[in-house]
Amino acid sequence: MNSSTNLRKPGKFVNAPVMKKDAMALVTGKPVYMDDVAPKDCLIVKVLRSPHAHALIKEIRTDLAEKIDGIVCVLTYKDVPKRRFTMAGQTYPEPSPYDRYILEERVRFVGDPVAIVAGETEKAVDMALKRIKVTYEVLDAVLDFHTAMDNPILVHPEDDWKSLCPVGADNKRNLCASGADGEGDVDAVIADCDIVLDETYHVKAMQQSMMETFRTCTYMDTYGRLIVLSSTQIPFHVRRIVANALDISKAKVRVIKPRIGGGFGAKQTVVTEVYPAIVTLKTGKPAKMIYTREESMIASSPRHEMEVRVRLGAMSDGTIRAIDMHTLSNTGAFGEHGPTTVGLSGHKSIPMYHTEAFRFQYEVVYTNRMSAGAYRGYGATQGIFAVESTVNKLADKLSMDPIVLRQKNMIHEGDVMPAYYGETANSCRLEECLLKASDMIGWKEKGMRTVMPDGKIRARGVAMAMQGSSISNCDVGSVTVKLSDEGTYHITVGCTDMGTGCDTIIAQFAADVLETTIDNISVYGVDTDISPYDSGSYASSTTYLTGMAAVKACEQLREHIIALAAARMNKDASALTFDGENVIDESDGSKMSLFDIATASMCNNEISMEVTYSHSSPVSPPPFMAACAEVEVDPETGAIELLDYTACVDCGTVVNTNLARVQTEGGLLQGIGMTLYEDIWYDERGKNLSNSFMQYKVPSRLDTDRIRVEFDSSYEPTGPFGAKSIGEIVINTPAPAIADAVYNATGIWINELPITPEKILKGMQVI
């Protein structure tokens, strides 16, 4: 067999609990992160930040700062290129508008960079920051995103603002993006419904709170090229963005990604890279910028604040006939990911249900707050909270079991999803996931609500979710696989392992296709000079997209191995097979070992033992998920305790059973934190008061009694070994499921996250 397409079913390593390839290096504290491997003589780079939400710099004096011993350079807007760019890590042409300079006379939020300081010691830099004297003309600010559109106060009045893609943007209206989609006559269908629900939900901005803050090191190589060593999810996009910002050729920039201490979407934005880069370009010296936790809280790329209005029309028997959604999204001071996150709020929530008609409209507005960015779930999280909560309210209004209501209306395998770009659900076990999650929590046995002997109330809630697998007709995943000179394999990837184990998963695919062991495969991370181009690790793309590139590359390498053996054995390649160790002619038993083939490839050979394969997909098959929550509420205080959370996921074939489980548990805990704990507050001047973990509460694993996860796998025909994604969907169910459980306990619907004891108690006092 020349092709190994019959190996697409799970083999020895796919669907197995394979240990991460970097596990021992990480747990033994090896130097693998950016600051571990950066040059030791780096200049320390920090920025002076604006104390005002909106102002013009009238005068900036740096002479006193420059006199401090150890200060190498102080840069202001007068010293940096004047070229608009975006920090959003997206495929060119980026949908996010080009609305930034490295530094500018206008500052647009509290924390916006005003000046860059580089010095030999942190002490000198901190002292220099205090010596810079800035005179501001303070301007009125737009702090409420409800009033931003068509406000006379413009966040971006500049004439060189530009949008590369037709996303409905207009900076003279404070509009980063706008649009509409739909099918059928929503208004007519809703007018004919027995029941119409009209609900509005508010999800605030939320921080990714990864353990490793934003950090970058830059230096010049021997040939005058800029080397960027950065903790990033998007190495190839970083190269383009840095080149744009510095107004130099991409050929002069090389990006290297070490191990990453978490990203969760935050590092899909170029938060720190341009600042040490401009210092290195100006001074020729290595430079390093490491965000403090406070900086990561006040000047980074959190989830987009969104207000989502849902009108849902249904019949008295529970048939959902129409969904009408409007999303208002707050992109903050800059437009990174603004035009793209908002689309998922509708396109990955509405499609879970059959409807006669749907309508989805949205606006994304600029305000004078910290700019938003990508965060796990990427807009779907906000939309699913709104749609699933409304479906739960419909079930309550009809006195119908919300699981039965969902069974009546949900999509199934083979169904077309008009609201999901017209794609067909070729792999879907959503109903099975719903039933399994409900069985795990004892839905039928326990009922919806139980009053305990101590007066506390226990209740349960439910929600479903879907996401996607890469960006269809856009993202590119690439893998290079090479047979070494002694018969092992080297794989070079362009995707980014953020700690989720994608390097290990690529090795699992390769091991099964090549019929070898994991130990025989080395996987090398991203270096833009060496790695094949890959869009990056976002949009739940690595397993599905880069994984298929790995499968295809390894299949082609099998063919090359057989072809070389056939030439040396004087055989017809079509008559030979490869079992991972030998190429065999089964007709006479003759064979050639992989070691001998590798040796032969180095002498008088024109058959390459190296294959690069790039893969894109015309579809983005959704993973599906259902979950149930059990809470206990104290009616005297409003205190909430999450007692049990059960979830069942259809991510297609589970590639690594250990990694999939911890991905799901971790994502659920993030969603639980978003629902019950995490809150961003601004004062009346636009200053973010949630600037540390003392104010911004992030839950640990000890804050939940039980999180239980199971899988019910479909088989996705377009995915590697039938796999789909899992990285993002797992954050999407906690908010609506817990909100439903809280209502069943208290009779209070809370439409704004987080759900706090104060909100519960206040609501209970009203009723």
Tab-separated table of C-alpha atoms in Angstrom, residues 39-48 65-75 115-129 132 216 218 275-276 278-280 282-290:
chain	number	residue	atom	x	y	z
A	39	PRO	CA	20.361	37.003	26.484
A	40	LYS	CA	21.584	38.033	29.921
A	41	ASP	CA	22.701	41.530	28.891
A	42	CYS	CA	19.305	42.807	27.753
A	43	LEU	CA	18.252	46.381	28.309
A	44	ILE	CA	15.182	46.589	30.532
A	45	VAL	CA	12.268	48.182	28.679
A	46	LYS	CA	9.220	49.772	30.280
A	47	VAL	CA	6.649	52.327	29.196
A	48	LEU	CA	5.252	55.412	30.848
A	65	ALA	CA	15.215	60.980	32.622
A	66	GLU	CA	18.005	60.692	30.060
A	67	LYS	CA	20.593	61.954	32.583
A	68	ILE	CA	20.073	59.029	34.947
A	69	ASP	CA	23.026	56.612	34.995
A	70	GLY	CA	22.250	53.459	33.086
A	71	ILE	CA	19.520	54.914	30.866
A	72	VAL	CA	20.261	54.135	27.225
A	73	CYS	CA	17.291	55.678	25.455
A	74	VAL	CA	13.962	57.400	26.044
A	75	LEU	CA	11.570	57.401	23.103
A	115	ALA	CA	7.002	56.999	26.295
A	116	ILE	CA	9.403	54.061	26.101
A	117	VAL	CA	12.361	53.887	28.487
A	118	ALA	CA	15.274	51.450	28.142
A	119	GLY	CA	18.085	51.090	30.627
A	120	GLU	CA	20.703	48.771	32.002
A	121	THR	CA	18.887	48.137	35.281
A	122	GLU	CA	15.271	48.034	36.371
A	123	LYS	CA	16.023	50.530	39.131
A	124	ALA	CA	17.330	53.079	36.637
A	125	VAL	CA	14.326	52.592	34.356
A	126	ASP	CA	11.843	52.986	37.208
A	127	MET	CA	13.571	56.185	38.284
A	128	ALA	CA	13.584	57.524	34.726
A	129	LEU	CA	9.862	56.927	34.319
A	132	ILE	CA	9.580	62.277	32.486
A	216	THR	CA	9.381	39.686	24.692
A	218	THR	CA	14.698	41.350	20.926
A	275	TYR	CA	8.415	48.170	22.367
A	276	PRO	CA	11.684	46.248	22.842
A	278	ILE	CA	12.016	49.632	18.476
A	279	VAL	CA	14.604	49.936	21.285
A	280	THR	CA	16.813	47.285	19.674
A	282	LYS	CA	17.412	52.299	17.689
A	283	THR	CA	20.291	51.140	19.904
A	284	GLY	CA	21.479	47.874	18.364
A	285	LYS	CA	21.349	46.355	21.863
A	286	PRO	CA	19.343	43.375	23.151
A	287	ALA	CA	16.195	44.530	24.928
A	288	LYS	CA	13.587	42.842	27.058
A	289	MET	CA	10.099	43.763	28.231
A	290	ILE	CA	8.241	41.787	30.881
